[in-house]
């Protein structure tokens, strides 16, 4: 057996490099730590610069209180911090940093320089660290505050370097973290530069909405609801998007706990719970929510990167956020109206109309299913205590009007399912919402085939800076659909639209595309179809139900909705016999 190797304390630069593995995952983690330090130093202005995705240079300059020259070397020493003294301090952290790890970690994987000046001393001082080895301190020139420069990040850790994405992706991530922190520090003037060029400036004393207007498209920022909620010494404030503005990715959900950006499953769950019934399983709302709780209620020392927290009482936090968001949504929707039935939900509907506005009979009777003549005789409505709309007693003429080929429509069950029989042998339940989604989705297919319609008067769509690049990335797809488009600064000129869309619908479609609310045009279409579709819970008159069914029967892939859920359940008489245990 091999003899044991001696236990040794690792040299400091190796200790730091190991710590760097957790704290400094990529350039954006450096940006986060440096901005946090500036804010902890009471900065009223800070400026971040990123060159080549942060590999070549990340610098952060602030006008905070600075570091005394005799402490510069300590600032780059592990577990040296000015922010806590005792375990008791740790349980009531107010600052963003406290672990004393960030600077030494960053300095162990880069060519690092820290320059700082405190008010009471005339000259600034600077210290350089090359991949963990600390150089001599030297006098420097700096009017006020602190400047940190990080060069050649990870050039001594090729494995990390390889794992980075393209410079533009890494720059984007740096900007994301800058934005996230900036939304929580409205009193600080903050600038983000890429190379020499200023990319984003948050001015001092802008409010949250004004800062969001700089980074989110206007259709979203125009429809944000304020959240303001206090309960038992805790509070939630911020802004949330309307359910009708939901998007397929959770990338506009920002939570903060006591000013610190966090990602947290409980908070996300309570947000979704508050929107329950108003979102599809794959839709996410927008939210920027600030939780303020007593410091002892939350442990921020869970992970070195400090972007996770642990709550002492999770269920209390869950119900706090749930209450706050529900309250905000409730204020948007008057009590007497179901939230989904608010007019603005429908005014956003584009491209295709809810079934109620379909001009009946729309459907050219299909040879396969015979005639779908509208049936106009009023039928008992949902006022009936039994949620089943019975077919009125019959004579032959009416009987045939409820027929589609060999299918006979019996009525609507639970304002959700259409009940049918096929011949004498089959019973069908059709999910009305899913069926309508399928119809609308099938129209999307036809969009490509319907050609292009030139507009006599071109339409103009004003664009926010954030929307131009999104549109450009979809340009060819849009042309393929039949749009004729050109860009003039700040606006999109639409000179032809796909044949199946009205100009108004086309304009709305493009504005949704520009706001990047879906991964692909197909996803966007599926999302919009779903929103426009007849809902579960909508009462359908028999003629409406028949028209819906007739169109649905003509769709390809009609057994499943675009999300993959079944549209129809079928039982044969023998299935029922089995279910009733009559068959042997
Ligand atoms: P922490 O922030 O957890 O204390 P860091 O390694 O990030 O640890 O920083 C170490 C120390 O350096 C801080 O406690 C602080 O005293 C000092 N420091 C770092 N950056 C700045 C800054 N921009 N302005 C003033 N002091 C700073
Ligand atoms: Mg720090």
XYZ file of C-alpha atoms and ligand atoms in Angstrom:
612
model
C 0.000 0.000 0.000
C 1.311 3.490 -0.789
C 2.403 5.548 2.193
C 0.295 8.630 2.934
C 1.445 11.922 1.442
C 2.112 14.764 3.830
C -0.701 17.266 4.454
C 0.359 20.791 3.532
C -1.262 24.189 3.522
C -1.559 25.311 -0.119
C 0.358 28.408 -1.173
C -1.857 31.549 -1.268
C -1.914 31.949 -5.058
C -3.117 28.362 -5.445
C -5.733 28.956 -2.729
C -6.903 31.991 -4.657
C -7.022 30.173 -7.953
C -9.168 27.473 -6.382
C -11.492 30.111 -4.949
C -11.542 31.838 -8.338
C -13.089 28.669 -9.738
C -16.229 29.478 -7.786
C -16.282 33.255 -7.769
C -15.023 34.021 -11.265
C -16.835 31.878 -13.731
C -16.670 34.288 -16.649
C -16.150 37.986 -17.405
C -19.628 38.890 -16.198
C -18.796 37.511 -12.735
C -15.843 39.903 -12.577
C -18.095 42.775 -13.601
C -20.571 41.839 -10.886
C -17.959 41.718 -8.110
C -16.344 44.983 -9.159
C -19.628 46.892 -9.431
C -20.668 45.551 -6.027
C -17.425 46.817 -4.517
C -17.990 50.273 -5.996
C -21.511 50.386 -4.610
C -20.328 49.185 -1.197
C -17.828 52.076 -1.303
C -20.742 54.506 -1.592
C -20.093 55.483 -5.214
C -22.509 57.944 -6.810
C -20.994 57.324 -10.242
C -19.415 54.259 -11.780
C -18.316 53.328 -15.246
C -17.705 49.847 -16.619
C -15.668 49.185 -19.743
C -15.459 45.887 -21.583
C -12.980 45.129 -24.385
C -13.220 41.940 -26.458
C -15.858 40.350 -24.294
C -13.846 41.131 -21.163
C -10.889 38.947 -22.091
C -8.709 41.846 -23.078
C -9.924 44.333 -20.472
C -12.570 44.838 -17.843
C -12.318 48.098 -15.987
C -14.528 49.668 -13.356
C -14.025 53.217 -12.153
C -15.951 54.753 -9.269
C -16.039 57.858 -7.108
C -16.489 55.961 -3.845
C -14.555 56.388 -0.611
C -11.454 54.625 -1.889
C -8.876 52.438 -0.156
C -6.100 53.862 2.014
C -2.641 53.178 0.504
C -1.588 51.017 3.450
C -4.577 48.716 2.804
C -4.128 48.153 -0.915
C -2.158 44.942 -0.407
C -4.784 43.708 2.053
C -7.546 44.320 -0.463
C -5.978 41.661 -2.688
C -5.420 39.239 0.187
C -7.878 36.424 0.697
C -10.396 36.755 3.524
C -9.449 40.377 4.058
C -12.512 42.616 4.116
C -13.549 45.926 5.593
C -17.194 44.874 5.645
C -17.633 42.491 8.552
C -15.853 41.861 11.850
C -17.785 39.107 13.540
C -20.171 36.255 13.081
C -22.903 38.523 14.362
C -22.208 40.906 11.463
C -22.614 38.036 9.053
C -26.191 37.526 10.171
C -27.173 41.117 9.397
C -25.290 41.881 6.231
C -26.097 45.220 4.628
C -23.235 45.353 2.127
C -23.127 43.447 -1.141
C -19.693 41.946 -0.402
C -18.436 40.374 2.813
C -16.336 37.342 1.936
C -13.118 39.167 1.106
C -12.529 36.824 -1.801
C -13.357 38.600 -5.004
C -10.306 40.751 -5.617
C -7.688 38.085 -4.738
C -9.600 35.524 -6.821
C -9.801 37.790 -9.854
C -6.168 38.800 -9.416
C -5.097 35.151 -9.414
C -6.473 34.578 -12.920
C -5.614 37.888 -14.595
C -3.188 40.700 -14.894
C -4.800 42.930 -12.294
C -4.277 46.511 -11.231
C -5.992 48.358 -8.376
C -5.627 52.134 -8.112
C -7.314 54.130 -5.385
C -7.371 57.484 -3.661
C -8.980 58.439 -0.375
C -9.996 61.981 0.298
C -7.584 62.701 3.165
C -4.425 61.793 1.247
C -3.155 63.804 -1.688
C -1.690 61.084 -3.819
C -3.321 57.973 -5.226
C -1.573 54.627 -5.000
C -1.692 51.572 -7.143
C -0.843 47.913 -6.829
C -0.427 45.301 -9.533
C -0.972 41.560 -9.319
C 0.097 39.238 -12.119
C -1.728 35.936 -12.006
C -1.569 35.873 -8.229
C 1.861 37.310 -7.585
C 1.612 40.682 -5.923
C 3.955 43.402 -7.179
C 5.290 46.543 -5.544
C 2.944 49.352 -4.632
C 3.523 52.626 -6.503
C 2.180 56.197 -6.520
C -0.422 56.855 -9.165
C -2.693 59.527 -10.578
C -6.400 59.419 -9.800
C -8.664 62.270 -8.743
C -11.037 60.340 -6.557
C -12.285 56.849 -5.789
C -11.076 53.579 -7.203
C -10.136 52.105 -10.564
C -9.805 48.382 -11.116
C -8.355 47.050 -14.360
C -8.471 43.373 -15.205
C -6.491 42.289 -18.280
C -5.868 38.947 -19.963
C -8.509 37.217 -17.879
C -7.995 33.430 -17.655
C -4.881 33.476 -19.812
C -3.284 31.222 -17.158
C -6.362 28.944 -17.049
C -6.818 27.716 -20.640
C -9.670 25.413 -19.600
C -11.740 28.408 -18.495
C -10.848 30.367 -21.568
C -12.001 27.591 -23.839
C -15.341 27.458 -22.098
C -16.177 31.091 -22.818
C -18.573 32.041 -25.578
C -17.982 34.613 -28.319
C -16.900 38.117 -27.251
C -20.302 39.525 -28.172
C -22.083 36.941 -26.001
C -19.752 37.577 -23.073
C -20.225 41.332 -23.527
C -23.972 40.816 -23.519
C -23.711 38.885 -20.248
C -21.625 41.653 -18.729
C -24.241 44.155 -19.797
C -27.014 41.945 -18.364
C -25.435 41.939 -14.934
C -24.775 45.679 -15.193
C -28.476 46.200 -15.999
C -29.655 43.948 -13.208
C -27.604 45.735 -10.607
C -28.424 49.137 -12.081
C -32.153 48.577 -11.633
C -31.579 48.282 -7.905
C -29.430 51.429 -7.515
C -31.459 54.253 -8.925
C -29.441 56.835 -6.974
C -26.241 55.922 -8.807
C -25.172 57.264 -12.198
C -23.897 54.215 -14.102
C -22.362 53.870 -17.530
C -21.550 50.758 -19.548
C -19.011 51.056 -22.357
C -17.859 48.597 -24.964
C -14.360 49.690 -25.835
C -14.459 53.472 -26.135
C -18.158 53.545 -26.934
C -20.855 54.165 -24.394
C -23.492 51.480 -24.783
C -25.872 52.221 -21.893
C -26.180 55.018 -19.375
C -28.415 54.941 -16.333
C -28.698 58.486 -15.098
C -28.968 59.343 -11.453
C -32.487 59.461 -10.028
C -34.229 57.867 -12.974
C -37.036 55.730 -11.662
C -37.300 52.002 -12.260
C -39.648 52.381 -15.204
C -37.372 54.910 -16.881
C -34.394 52.582 -16.533
C -36.410 49.684 -17.918
C -37.443 51.828 -20.875
C -33.791 51.931 -21.858
C -33.445 48.165 -21.956
C -36.867 46.644 -22.679
C -39.070 47.273 -25.717
C -41.827 49.847 -25.328
C -44.760 47.463 -25.753
C -43.608 45.790 -22.556
C -42.620 48.858 -20.569
C -45.873 50.618 -21.476
C -47.922 47.924 -19.861
C -46.124 47.346 -16.568
C -48.071 47.273 -13.341
C -46.705 48.623 -10.092
C -46.267 46.273 -7.146
C -46.305 47.799 -3.679
C -47.001 45.532 -0.799
C -46.146 45.512 2.892
C -46.773 42.781 5.355
C -45.448 42.249 8.867
C -42.284 44.229 8.408
C -41.497 42.730 4.988
C -42.236 44.353 1.679
C -42.299 43.709 -2.042
C -42.090 46.498 -4.579
C -41.361 46.763 -8.272
C -43.091 46.239 -11.600
C -44.702 43.278 -13.344
C -45.883 42.731 -16.922
C -49.481 42.061 -17.863
C -50.366 38.400 -18.449
C -51.110 39.276 -22.068
C -47.457 40.264 -22.519
C -46.123 36.875 -21.443
C -43.076 35.530 -23.242
C -41.600 32.073 -23.767
C -38.436 32.568 -21.721
C -37.955 33.658 -18.120
C -35.307 36.189 -19.077
C -37.172 39.247 -17.931
C -37.746 38.069 -14.383
C -35.462 39.791 -11.901
C -35.652 39.219 -8.175
C -33.758 41.147 -5.550
C -33.541 40.377 -1.890
C -32.470 43.322 0.230
C -31.023 44.989 -2.859
C -29.071 41.935 -3.988
C -29.928 40.305 -7.337
C -30.747 36.659 -6.715
C -32.065 33.698 -8.615
C -34.383 31.727 -6.433
C -36.786 28.876 -7.111
C -39.218 29.828 -4.381
C -39.602 33.355 -5.646
C -40.100 32.100 -9.191
C -42.675 29.589 -8.027
C -44.659 32.156 -6.124
C -44.597 34.516 -9.101
C -45.945 31.793 -11.375
C -48.531 30.852 -8.807
C -49.762 34.441 -8.747
C -50.205 34.346 -12.528
C -51.814 30.923 -12.417
C -54.570 30.431 -14.943
C -53.346 33.374 -16.967
C -50.228 31.841 -18.464
C -49.513 28.707 -20.421
C -47.091 26.247 -18.954
C -44.313 27.577 -21.147
C -45.017 31.272 -20.783
C -43.343 33.634 -18.365
C -44.311 37.104 -17.264
C -41.948 40.035 -16.856
C -41.147 41.013 -13.297
C -38.681 43.187 -11.449
C -39.369 42.610 -7.782
C -37.541 43.886 -4.749
C -38.058 41.991 -1.517
C -37.115 43.672 1.674
C -36.980 41.405 4.681
C -35.216 41.641 8.033
C -31.554 40.642 7.489
C -31.880 37.795 9.992
C -34.643 36.296 7.844
C -32.282 35.552 5.003
C -28.891 33.857 4.715
C -26.890 35.408 1.895
C -23.807 33.313 2.564
C -24.931 30.285 0.577
C -22.650 30.430 -2.424
C -19.389 32.303 -3.127
C -20.988 34.169 -6.019
C -23.716 35.354 -3.606
C -26.509 35.074 -6.148
C -28.429 32.544 -4.114
C -30.001 33.049 -0.737
C -31.729 30.873 1.829
C -34.838 32.066 3.599
C -35.484 31.182 7.216
C -39.199 30.866 6.537
C -39.752 29.882 2.929
C -43.511 29.600 3.120
C -43.794 33.097 4.465
C -41.718 34.458 1.589
C -43.800 32.459 -0.862
C -47.044 33.926 0.388
C -45.550 37.400 0.593
C -44.664 37.441 -3.108
C -47.877 35.673 -4.042
C -49.914 38.282 -2.196
C -47.947 41.166 -3.643
C -48.290 40.068 -7.261
C -51.911 38.981 -6.988
C -52.702 42.290 -5.430
C -51.072 44.142 -8.320
C -52.865 42.001 -10.901
C -56.134 42.404 -9.072
C -55.844 46.143 -9.288
C -55.457 45.887 -13.022
C -58.594 43.791 -13.382
C -61.804 44.986 -11.775
C -63.251 42.376 -9.410
C -66.397 41.757 -11.396
C -64.590 40.699 -14.533
C -62.678 37.494 -14.971
C -59.072 38.468 -15.484
C -58.780 36.715 -18.782
C -61.798 38.489 -20.121
C -60.378 41.973 -19.832
C -60.747 43.945 -23.025
C -57.018 44.597 -23.333
C -56.351 40.885 -23.537
C -58.436 40.788 -26.649
C -57.311 44.049 -28.087
C -53.862 42.555 -28.277
C -55.149 39.679 -30.288
C -53.932 39.896 -33.746
C -53.647 37.998 -36.908
C -56.771 36.010 -36.314
C -60.007 36.787 -34.627
C -61.713 34.960 -31.829
C -64.311 32.605 -33.146
C -67.098 34.966 -32.160
C -66.135 37.431 -34.804
C -65.851 34.830 -37.497
C -68.427 35.528 -40.151
C -70.664 32.570 -40.239
C -70.817 30.477 -42.240
C -67.148 30.807 -42.993
C -66.524 27.280 -43.748
C -67.077 26.077 -47.253
C -68.995 22.899 -46.585
C -66.583 20.099 -47.009
C -67.642 17.204 -49.127
C -66.503 14.801 -46.465
C -68.584 16.231 -43.675
C -71.580 17.569 -45.462
C -73.220 20.886 -44.809
C -72.651 23.021 -41.738
C -75.598 25.308 -42.108
C -75.754 27.661 -39.138
C -78.402 26.875 -36.651
C -80.052 29.982 -35.375
C -82.658 28.740 -32.953
C -81.726 29.954 -29.461
C -80.662 27.171 -27.206
C -80.699 27.105 -23.428
C -77.662 28.972 -22.303
C -75.156 28.403 -19.542
C -77.591 29.891 -17.074
C -78.720 26.331 -16.698
C -77.541 24.868 -13.395
C -76.256 21.831 -15.228
C -73.198 22.832 -17.278
C -74.382 20.938 -20.256
C -76.273 22.588 -23.035
C -78.848 20.087 -24.154
C -79.919 19.897 -27.682
C -83.433 21.250 -27.962
C -85.991 18.560 -28.695
C -85.888 17.809 -32.299
C -87.584 17.646 -35.549
C -85.785 16.452 -38.593
C -84.703 19.841 -40.017
C -82.953 20.881 -36.845
C -81.453 17.497 -36.450
C -79.628 17.826 -39.754
C -78.419 21.334 -38.895
C -76.407 19.880 -36.035
C -74.686 17.450 -38.328
C -71.276 17.484 -39.915
C -71.203 14.473 -42.211
C -71.597 11.474 -39.982
C -70.915 13.544 -36.860
C -73.742 14.924 -34.744
C -73.148 17.759 -32.314
C -74.873 17.168 -28.985
C -73.808 20.214 -27.010
C -71.177 21.845 -24.920
C -70.068 20.349 -21.642
C -68.528 22.442 -18.898
C -68.176 25.332 -21.379
C -64.998 23.592 -22.475
C -65.739 20.394 -24.363
C -67.878 19.866 -27.415
C -69.782 16.599 -27.258
C -70.352 14.691 -30.501
C -71.394 11.308 -31.725
C -70.093 9.717 -34.842
C -72.587 7.422 -36.514
C -74.045 5.066 -33.961
C -70.797 3.826 -32.600
C -68.540 6.602 -31.343
C -68.666 9.287 -28.675
C -66.268 12.248 -29.069
C -65.217 14.975 -26.684
C -63.442 17.853 -28.389
C -61.473 20.414 -26.389
C -62.762 23.670 -27.910
C -59.695 25.741 -27.018
C -57.242 23.181 -28.348
C -59.288 22.727 -31.522
C -59.296 26.444 -32.209
C -55.570 26.627 -31.603
C -55.113 23.947 -34.236
C -57.266 25.905 -36.701
C -55.281 29.065 -36.181
C -52.048 27.166 -36.452
C -53.134 25.682 -39.746
C -53.690 29.220 -41.024
C -50.037 29.862 -40.313
C -49.181 27.163 -42.806
C -51.286 28.863 -45.394
C -49.532 32.149 -44.670
C -46.547 30.991 -46.701
C -48.719 30.000 -49.637
C -51.005 32.994 -49.771
C -48.428 35.240 -51.417
C -47.789 38.877 -50.861
C -50.154 41.849 -51.056
C -48.657 45.270 -51.822
C -50.062 48.152 -49.785
C -51.190 51.307 -51.566
C -50.033 53.335 -48.589
C -47.020 51.848 -46.831
C -47.329 51.418 -43.069
C -44.805 52.667 -40.571
C -43.867 51.073 -37.307
C -41.809 53.131 -34.867
C -38.931 51.097 -33.472
C -37.029 51.182 -30.241
C -33.256 50.733 -30.525
C -33.539 47.312 -28.908
C -35.921 46.158 -31.644
C -33.899 46.931 -34.749
C -31.355 44.160 -34.339
C -34.072 41.647 -33.493
C -35.892 42.470 -36.700
C -32.709 42.278 -38.700
C -32.055 38.795 -37.401
C -35.492 37.712 -38.691
C -35.321 39.701 -41.908
C -35.114 36.858 -44.416
C -37.839 34.847 -42.668
C -40.139 37.859 -42.833
C -39.457 38.431 -46.522
C -40.179 34.753 -47.129
C -43.568 35.185 -45.493
C -44.471 37.881 -47.993
C -43.545 41.053 -46.167
C -41.783 43.839 -48.070
C -39.853 45.839 -45.553
C -37.275 48.552 -45.281
C -35.638 50.233 -42.322
C -35.213 53.920 -41.872
C -33.619 54.957 -38.600
C -36.083 54.366 -35.773
C -38.849 53.018 -38.002
C -39.868 50.090 -40.109
C -41.585 50.759 -43.431
C -43.992 48.020 -44.502
C -44.873 48.094 -48.201
C -46.360 44.640 -48.653
C -47.899 42.091 -46.306
C -48.673 38.360 -46.513
C -51.976 37.756 -48.287
C -53.788 36.277 -45.298
C -53.165 39.220 -42.968
C -54.913 42.556 -42.852
C -52.524 45.518 -42.653
C -53.396 46.010 -38.993
C -52.740 42.372 -38.181
C -49.486 42.485 -40.119
C -48.341 45.512 -38.185
C -49.095 43.889 -34.866
C -47.371 40.716 -35.918
C -44.226 42.660 -36.808
C -44.263 44.547 -33.562
C -44.388 41.253 -31.661
C -41.505 39.938 -33.756
C -39.512 43.100 -33.060
C -40.033 42.687 -29.348
C -38.509 39.224 -29.578
C -41.274 37.576 -27.661
C -40.624 34.159 -29.192
C -37.737 32.000 -30.318
C -39.080 31.566 -33.827
C -41.925 32.807 -35.955
C -43.589 29.424 -35.511
C -43.402 29.756 -31.744
C -44.754 33.268 -31.987
C -47.609 32.035 -34.103
C -48.364 29.211 -31.668
C -48.328 31.654 -28.784
C -50.583 34.133 -30.532
C -52.916 31.407 -31.755
C -53.275 30.240 -28.251
C -54.045 33.681 -26.958
C -56.534 34.387 -29.711
C -58.206 31.021 -29.443
C -61.568 30.393 -27.883
C -60.963 29.743 -24.215
C -62.092 26.926 -22.043
C -65.036 28.519 -20.294
C -66.355 30.410 -23.310
C -69.974 29.642 -24.015
C -70.394 28.718 -27.664
C -73.722 28.899 -29.430
C -74.376 25.768 -31.480
C -73.686 27.563 -34.758
C -70.370 28.790 -33.393
C -69.501 25.325 -32.161
C -70.392 23.819 -35.533
C -68.346 26.332 -37.436
C -65.406 25.670 -35.153
C -65.789 21.921 -35.578
C -66.094 22.145 -39.337
C -62.886 24.151 -39.618
C -61.128 21.866 -37.200
C -62.124 18.770 -39.167
C -60.418 20.274 -42.182
C -57.090 20.795 -40.408
C -54.104 18.582 -40.901
C -52.895 16.878 -37.701
C -56.207 17.578 -36.095
C -55.880 15.133 -33.204
C -53.271 17.217 -31.403
C -52.921 20.908 -30.651
C -49.696 22.743 -31.582
C -48.439 22.182 -28.025
C -48.908 18.442 -28.404
C -51.940 17.996 -26.181
C -54.823 15.844 -27.440
C -57.746 17.722 -28.944
C -60.208 14.885 -29.084
C -61.046 11.867 -26.955
C -63.029 9.086 -28.580
C -64.851 6.124 -27.149
C -66.504 3.404 -29.131
C -69.618 1.710 -27.813
C -67.472 -1.267 -26.903
C -65.018 0.984 -25.008
C -67.939 2.188 -22.956
C -69.127 -1.318 -22.391
C -65.739 -2.151 -21.017
C -65.648 0.970 -18.842
C -69.047 0.116 -17.443
C -67.851 -3.446 -17.001
C -70.726 -4.715 -19.101
C -68.469 -6.546 -21.485
C -66.937 -9.788 -20.474
P -15.409 42.035 -0.079
O -16.112 42.927 -1.016
O -16.125 40.761 0.142
O -15.004 42.695 1.186
P -13.352 42.070 -2.079
O -12.222 41.140 -2.345
O -14.317 42.286 -3.147
O -14.043 41.568 -0.759
O -12.710 43.476 -1.651
C -11.803 43.515 -0.591
C -11.824 44.855 0.091
O -11.288 45.830 -0.772
C -13.208 45.358 0.432
O -13.642 44.889 1.696
C -13.011 46.871 0.434
O -12.532 47.315 1.668
C -11.909 47.082 -0.578
N -12.437 47.513 -1.895
C -12.577 46.752 -2.984
N -13.057 47.482 -4.020
C -13.246 48.730 -3.557
C -13.727 49.945 -4.139
N -14.139 50.024 -5.422
N -13.760 51.060 -3.362
C -13.346 51.001 -2.069
N -12.894 49.891 -1.476
C -12.827 48.758 -2.192
Mg -16.450 42.503 -3.011
